Coordinates of C-alpha atoms in Angstrom, one line a residue:
X1 CA 294.1 171.6 207.7
X2 CA 293.4 170.0 210.9
X3 CA 290.6 172.6 211.4
X4 CA 289.2 171.8 207.9
X5 CA 289.0 168.1 208.7
X6 CA 287.4 168.9 212.0
X7 CA 284.7 171.0 210.1
X8 CA 284.2 168.4 207.6
X9 CA 283.3 165.7 209.9
X10 CA 280.3 167.6 211.1
X11 CA 278.6 166.9 207.8
X12 CA 278.9 163.2 208.3
X13 CA 275.2 162.3 209.2
X14 CA 273.9 164.3 206.2
X15 CA 276.1 164.5 203.1
X16 CA 276.2 161.0 201.7
X17 CA 276.6 159.9 199.1
X18 CA 278.8 163.0 198.8
X19 CA 282.2 163.2 200.5
X20 CA 282.7 165.3 203.9
X21 CA 284.6 168.4 203.1
X22 CA 285.8 171.4 205.3
X23 CA 287.5 174.6 204.1
X24 CA 289.3 177.3 206.0
X25 CA 290.5 180.6 204.6
X26 CA 293.5 182.2 206.1
X27 CA 294.8 185.7 205.5
X28 CA 297.8 187.5 207.4
X29 CA 297.6 184.8 209.8
X30 CA 294.0 185.2 210.7
X31 CA 291.1 182.7 209.7
X32 CA 288.8 185.0 207.7
X33 CA 286.3 182.3 206.6
X34 CA 285.6 178.8 207.4
X35 CA 282.9 176.3 206.1
X36 CA 281.8 172.6 205.6
X37 CA 279.5 170.6 203.2
X38 CA 276.4 170.4 205.6
X39 CA 274.1 168.4 203.5
X40 CA 273.5 166.2 200.2
X41 CA 272.5 168.9 197.5
X42 CA 273.6 172.0 199.7
X43 CA 276.6 174.3 198.9
X44 CA 279.9 172.8 199.1
X45 CA 282.7 173.6 202.0
X46 CA 284.6 176.0 199.7
X47 CA 281.6 178.0 198.8
X48 CA 280.3 178.3 202.4
X49 CA 284.0 179.6 203.4
X50 CA 284.1 182.1 200.7
X51 CA 280.6 183.5 201.7
X52 CA 282.0 184.3 205.2
X53 CA 285.3 185.6 204.1
X54 CA 283.9 187.9 201.4
X55 CA 286.4 190.4 199.9
X56 CA 288.9 189.2 202.5
X57 CA 289.3 186.1 200.3
X58 CA 291.4 188.0 197.7
X59 CA 295.1 187.0 198.4
X60 CA 294.3 184.6 201.0
X61 CA 295.0 181.0 201.3
X62 CA 292.4 178.2 201.4
X63 CA 293.1 175.0 203.2
X64 CA 290.4 172.3 201.9
X65 CA 290.2 168.7 202.8
X66 CA 289.3 167.5 199.4
X67 CA 290.1 168.5 195.8
X68 CA 287.7 171.1 194.6
X69 CA 285.2 170.1 192.0
X70 CA 285.8 171.8 188.5
X71 CA 282.9 171.0 186.1
X72 CA 279.2 170.1 185.8
X73 CA 278.4 166.5 185.3
X74 CA 275.2 164.4 185.3
X75 CA 274.0 164.0 188.7
X76 CA 275.9 166.9 190.1
X77 CA 273.6 169.1 192.0
X78 CA 275.6 172.3 192.6
X79 CA 277.9 174.6 190.4
X80 CA 281.6 173.6 190.6
X81 CA 283.8 175.1 193.1
X82 CA 287.3 175.8 191.3
X83 CA 286.0 178.4 189.1
X84 CA 284.5 180.2 192.3
X85 CA 287.8 179.8 193.9
X86 CA 289.5 181.5 191.1
X87 CA 287.1 184.5 191.0
X88 CA 287.4 185.1 194.5
X89 CA 291.0 185.9 193.9
X90 CA 292.8 183.3 196.1
X91 CA 296.5 183.3 196.1
X92 CA 297.0 179.8 197.5
X93 CA 295.2 176.7 197.9
X94 CA 296.3 173.6 200.0
X95 CA 294.5 170.4 199.2
X96 CA 294.7 167.4 201.5
X97 CA 293.9 164.6 198.9
X98 CA 292.8 164.6 195.3
X99 CA 289.0 163.6 194.7
X100 CA 289.0 160.1 193.2
X101 CA 285.7 161.0 191.2
X102 CA 286.7 160.7 187.5
X103 CA 285.1 164.1 186.8
X104 CA 287.3 165.8 189.4
X105 CA 290.5 163.8 189.9
X106 CA 293.4 166.2 189.0
X107 CA 291.3 168.4 187.0
X108 CA 290.4 170.8 189.9
X109 CA 294.1 171.2 191.0
X110 CA 295.0 171.9 187.2
X111 CA 292.1 174.4 186.9
X112 CA 293.4 176.3 190.0
X113 CA 297.2 176.0 188.8
X114 CA 296.4 177.3 185.2
X115 CA 294.7 180.3 186.7
X116 CA 297.9 181.3 188.6
X117 CA 296.9 180.0 192.0
X118 CA 299.8 178.3 194.0
X119 CA 298.4 174.9 194.8
X120 CA 299.9 172.4 197.2
X121 CA 298.5 168.8 197.5
X122 CA 299.0 166.2 200.3
X123 CA 298.8 168.0 203.7
X124 CA 297.2 165.5 206.1
X125 CA 296.4 163.2 203.1
X126 CA 296.2 160.1 205.2
X127 CA 293.7 161.6 207.6
X128 CA 291.6 163.0 204.7
X129 CA 291.5 159.6 203.0
X130 CA 290.4 157.9 206.2
X131 CA 287.8 160.6 206.9
X132 CA 286.0 159.8 203.5
X133 CA 287.0 156.0 203.1
X134 CA 283.4 155.2 202.4
X135 CA 283.3 157.9 199.6
X136 CA 286.5 156.4 198.1
X137 CA 285.2 152.9 198.3
X138 CA 282.1 154.1 196.4
X139 CA 283.9 155.6 193.7
X140 CA 286.9 153.4 193.3
X141 CA 285.3 150.0 193.9
X142 CA 281.6 150.7 193.0
X143 CA 280.4 149.4 196.4
X144 CA 279.9 150.5 200.0
X145 CA 282.6 150.5 202.7
X146 CA 281.3 147.7 204.9
X147 CA 281.8 147.4 208.7
X148 CA 281.0 144.4 210.9
X149 CA 279.7 145.5 214.3
X150 CA 278.6 143.5 217.4
X151 CA 278.6 143.6 221.1
X152 CA 280.2 140.8 223.1
X153 CA 281.2 139.8 226.7
X154 CA 284.6 139.3 228.0
X155 CA 284.6 135.6 227.1
X156 CA 283.3 136.4 223.6
X157 CA 279.7 135.6 223.8
X158 CA 277.0 137.7 222.0
X159 CA 274.0 135.8 223.8
X160 CA 273.6 133.6 226.7
X161 CA 272.9 129.7 226.3
X162 CA 269.2 130.5 226.2
X163 CA 269.6 133.1 223.5
X164 CA 269.2 136.1 225.7
X165 CA 271.1 139.2 224.4
X166 CA 269.4 142.3 226.0
X167 CA 271.5 144.1 226.8
X168 CA 275.2 143.1 226.4
X169 CA 276.5 146.6 225.9
X170 CA 275.8 149.7 227.9
X171 CA 273.4 152.6 227.3
X172 CA 276.2 154.8 226.3
X173 CA 277.4 152.3 223.7
X174 CA 273.8 152.0 222.5
X175 CA 273.8 155.6 222.0
X176 CA 276.8 155.5 219.8
X177 CA 275.3 152.6 217.9
X178 CA 272.5 154.7 217.1
X179 CA 274.5 157.7 215.9
X180 CA 276.5 155.4 213.7
X181 CA 273.2 154.1 212.2
X182 CA 272.2 157.6 211.4
X183 CA 275.5 158.1 209.7
X184 CA 275.5 155.0 207.3
X185 CA 273.7 154.2 204.2
X186 CA 272.4 150.7 205.1
X187 CA 272.1 148.2 207.9
X188 CA 272.4 144.6 206.9
X189 CA 271.3 141.5 208.9
X190 CA 270.3 138.0 208.1
X191 CA 267.1 136.1 208.5
X192 CA 268.0 134.5 211.7
X193 CA 268.6 137.8 213.4
X194 CA 265.1 139.1 212.2
X195 CA 263.4 136.0 213.4
X196 CA 265.2 135.8 216.8
X197 CA 265.4 139.4 217.7
X198 CA 262.6 141.1 215.5
X199 CA 264.7 144.3 215.2
X200 CA 263.5 147.6 213.8
X201 CA 267.0 148.5 212.5
X202 CA 266.2 152.3 212.7
X203 CA 268.4 155.2 214.1
X204 CA 267.0 156.5 217.1
X205 CA 267.9 160.2 218.1
X206 CA 268.0 163.6 216.6
X207 CA 271.1 163.1 214.3
X208 CA 271.3 161.8 210.9
X209 CA 269.1 160.0 208.5
X210 CA 267.3 156.7 208.6
X211 CA 269.5 153.9 206.8
X212 CA 268.2 151.5 204.3
X213 CA 267.1 148.3 206.3
X214 CA 268.6 145.3 204.4
X215 CA 268.0 141.6 205.1
X216 CA 269.8 138.8 203.4
X217 CA 267.1 135.9 203.1
X218 CA 268.1 133.6 200.5
X219 CA 264.9 131.4 200.8
X220 CA 262.7 134.2 201.8
X221 CA 261.8 132.8 205.3
X222 CA 261.1 136.2 206.8
X223 CA 257.8 136.2 208.7
X224 CA 255.0 138.6 207.7
X225 CA 254.5 139.6 211.3
X226 CA 258.2 141.0 211.8
X227 CA 258.5 144.6 212.6
X228 CA 260.5 145.2 209.5
X229 CA 257.7 144.1 207.3
X230 CA 255.1 145.9 209.4
X231 CA 257.0 149.2 209.2
X232 CA 258.1 148.8 205.5
X233 CA 255.9 151.7 204.3
X234 CA 257.4 154.1 206.7
X235 CA 261.1 153.2 206.5
X236 CA 262.4 151.2 203.3
X237 CA 263.2 147.5 203.5
X238 CA 265.1 145.7 200.9
X239 CA 265.3 141.8 200.9
X240 CA 268.0 140.0 198.9
X241 CA 266.7 136.7 198.1
X242 CA 267.0 133.9 195.4
X243 CA 265.4 134.0 192.0
X244 CA 263.4 131.0 192.7
X245 CA 261.9 131.7 195.9
X246 CA 257.9 131.2 196.3
X247 CA 256.2 133.7 194.0
X248 CA 253.3 134.2 196.6
X249 CA 255.6 135.0 199.4
X250 CA 257.1 137.5 197.0
X251 CA 253.7 139.1 196.3
X252 CA 252.8 139.2 200.0
X253 CA 255.9 141.1 200.9
X254 CA 255.8 143.4 198.0
X255 CA 252.3 144.2 198.9
X256 CA 253.5 145.1 202.4
X257 CA 256.0 147.6 200.8
X258 CA 259.0 145.5 200.9
X259 CA 261.6 145.8 197.9
X260 CA 262.7 142.5 196.8
X261 CA 266.0 142.2 195.0
X262 CA 266.2 138.6 193.3
X263 CA 269.5 137.3 192.6
X264 CA 270.9 133.9 191.2
X265 CA 271.9 131.2 193.6
X266 CA 275.7 130.4 193.0
X267 CA 276.4 127.1 194.4
X268 CA 273.4 127.3 196.6
X269 CA 274.3 130.8 198.0
X270 CA 273.9 134.4 197.3
X271 CA 277.1 136.4 196.5
X272 CA 278.2 139.2 198.7
X273 CA 279.8 141.1 195.9
X274 CA 276.6 141.0 193.8
X275 CA 274.9 142.4 196.9
X276 CA 277.2 145.2 197.6
X277 CA 277.6 146.1 193.9
X278 CA 273.6 146.5 193.8
X279 CA 273.9 148.7 196.9
X280 CA 276.6 150.8 195.4
X281 CA 274.4 151.4 192.4
X282 CA 271.7 152.6 194.8
X283 CA 274.2 155.4 196.0
X284 CA 274.8 153.4 199.3
X285 CA 278.5 154.4 200.3
X286 CA 278.7 152.8 203.7
X287 CA 277.0 149.8 205.4
X288 CA 277.1 148.1 208.7
X289 CA 276.5 144.4 209.1
X290 CA 274.7 143.6 212.5
X291 CA 274.5 139.9 212.5
X292 CA 274.2 137.1 212.8
X293 CA 277.0 134.6 213.2
X294 CA 276.3 133.0 209.9
X295 CA 276.1 136.2 208.0
X296 CA 279.4 137.4 209.5
X297 CA 281.2 134.1 208.6
X298 CA 280.0 134.3 204.8
X299 CA 280.9 137.9 204.6
X300 CA 284.4 137.4 206.0
X301 CA 284.8 134.3 203.8
X302 CA 284.2 136.4 200.7
X303 CA 286.1 139.3 201.8
X304 CA 283.0 141.6 201.9
X305 CA 284.0 143.0 205.4
X306 CA 286.3 146.0 205.5
X307 CA 286.2 147.1 209.0
X308 CA 285.4 145.8 212.4
X309 CA 283.8 147.5 215.3
X310 CA 283.4 145.5 218.6
X311 CA 281.8 146.7 221.9
X312 CA 283.3 144.8 224.5
X313 CA 281.2 144.6 227.8
X314 CA 282.7 143.8 231.2
X315 CA 280.6 140.5 231.6
X316 CA 281.0 137.0 231.5
X317 CA 278.3 134.4 230.2
X318 CA 280.2 131.2 230.0
X319 CA 278.5 128.2 228.4
X320 CA 279.5 125.8 225.8
X321 CA 276.5 126.6 223.7
X322 CA 276.3 130.2 224.3
X323 CA 276.6 132.0 220.9
X324 CA 279.7 133.5 219.5
X325 CA 279.8 136.2 216.9
X326 CA 281.3 134.5 213.9
X327 CA 280.0 131.0 213.0
X328 CA 280.7 128.9 209.9
X329 CA 283.5 126.2 209.4
X330 CA 286.3 128.6 210.6
X331 CA 290.0 128.5 209.8
X332 CA 292.1 125.2 210.2
X333 CA 295.3 127.0 211.3
X334 CA 296.5 130.3 212.6
X335 CA 298.1 131.2 209.4
X336 CA 294.8 131.4 207.7
X337 CA 293.2 133.8 210.3
X338 CA 291.9 137.2 209.2
X339 CA 293.8 139.9 210.8
X340 CA 293.4 143.5 211.5
X341 CA 295.6 146.6 211.4
X342 CA 295.1 150.1 212.4
X343 CA 293.6 148.7 215.5
X344 CA 292.3 151.4 217.9
X345 CA 290.9 151.0 221.4
X346 CA 288.8 153.4 223.6
X347 CA 286.1 153.4 226.3
X348 CA 282.4 154.3 226.0
X349 CA 281.0 154.1 229.6
X350 CA 282.0 150.7 231.0
X351 CA 282.6 149.3 227.5
X352 CA 285.8 148.9 225.5
X353 CA 285.4 149.7 221.9
X354 CA 287.9 147.9 219.5
X355 CA 288.1 149.0 215.9
X356 CA 290.3 147.9 213.0
X357 CA 290.7 147.3 209.3
X358 CA 290.6 143.7 208.0
X359 CA 293.7 142.3 206.6
X360 CA 292.8 138.9 204.6
X361 CA 295.4 136.0 204.2
X362 CA 296.8 135.4 200.8
X363 CA 295.0 133.5 198.1
X364 CA 297.5 130.5 198.4
X365 CA 295.8 127.3 200.0
X366 CA 292.5 127.2 201.8
X367 CA 291.2 130.7 202.7
X368 CA 288.1 132.2 204.2
X369 CA 288.0 134.3 200.9
X370 CA 286.5 133.6 197.5
X371 CA 283.9 131.0 197.1
X372 CA 285.8 128.2 199.0
X373 CA 283.2 125.6 200.4
X374 CA 284.7 125.0 203.7
X375 CA 287.3 123.0 205.6
X376 CA 285.4 119.7 205.7
X377 CA 287.6 116.9 206.3
X378 CA 290.8 119.0 206.8

């Protein structure tokens, strides 16, 4: 199963919104076939493994990292796998985790069992779920898995007191960032980041696909001379803004090729969950928020962020006015802090990478969650 999971990860840059899946076929103690889901719309891992195994699949055991699909349904691009496993004469199938999709969950396992195949579920279940956390989020919650990502110095600064931020992290870290971009469905920034840094928000390198470029711009303040606007015809740009923004500015941006999604103002703001649900409906399974500080603050406040990835550079900026990653009012006491579990650290070049899953405080009392307006006067 470890090999199946290793194979599955190879498809990460290309399979979304499908899950990553790997399969290994073993007979008489020897691997006779293996495969993975290589690209969206292409053959699934089980089919690729069966093709290599050929006649040797009869009487063999397949280890597969996700429950095999079992029926055709709207939107499905390939024939179901479970009937092909039955037809190949497999003796046993070991499944890491059940597929949460309502057209699959439990049904694939049941079809195999009813055909007389010995089925085991749960081997490396936690690792398999983690591998496809974005897919599970999309199926179960209807929204992408959201990661907050930033680079900062040892003293917690993301820019100097003059606003200079290029470059905080190392070249090795920046290469990893572009790989991550190529593996994610959407990159999200606020208007301040667009106006200050004028980013392209593209994935540079030979791996993966270009992410959807998303700007949260409530009042539609983005300049027509920004790189995102000038390249909108080449790489899609979505701007989420309020319904009552200037109509002339809307037309100018639409003429430039920008997609505008108009949402209602709720207490003067756009709501993260409405944005994320809209992205989910557009088959975006994963998203990375890349700034700025105000956007991070509202995303944490509304519990929109699932994971955190920080590139910690061995530098010191200092300065009372130097920018920190998360702005907003902040919490009044330690008990209301957002914490993280499953924290992992590693090095990339000279930088330390810190990753973890967000754990939000309970709903009792003032909290950075929900639609709370801030800690004014407290």
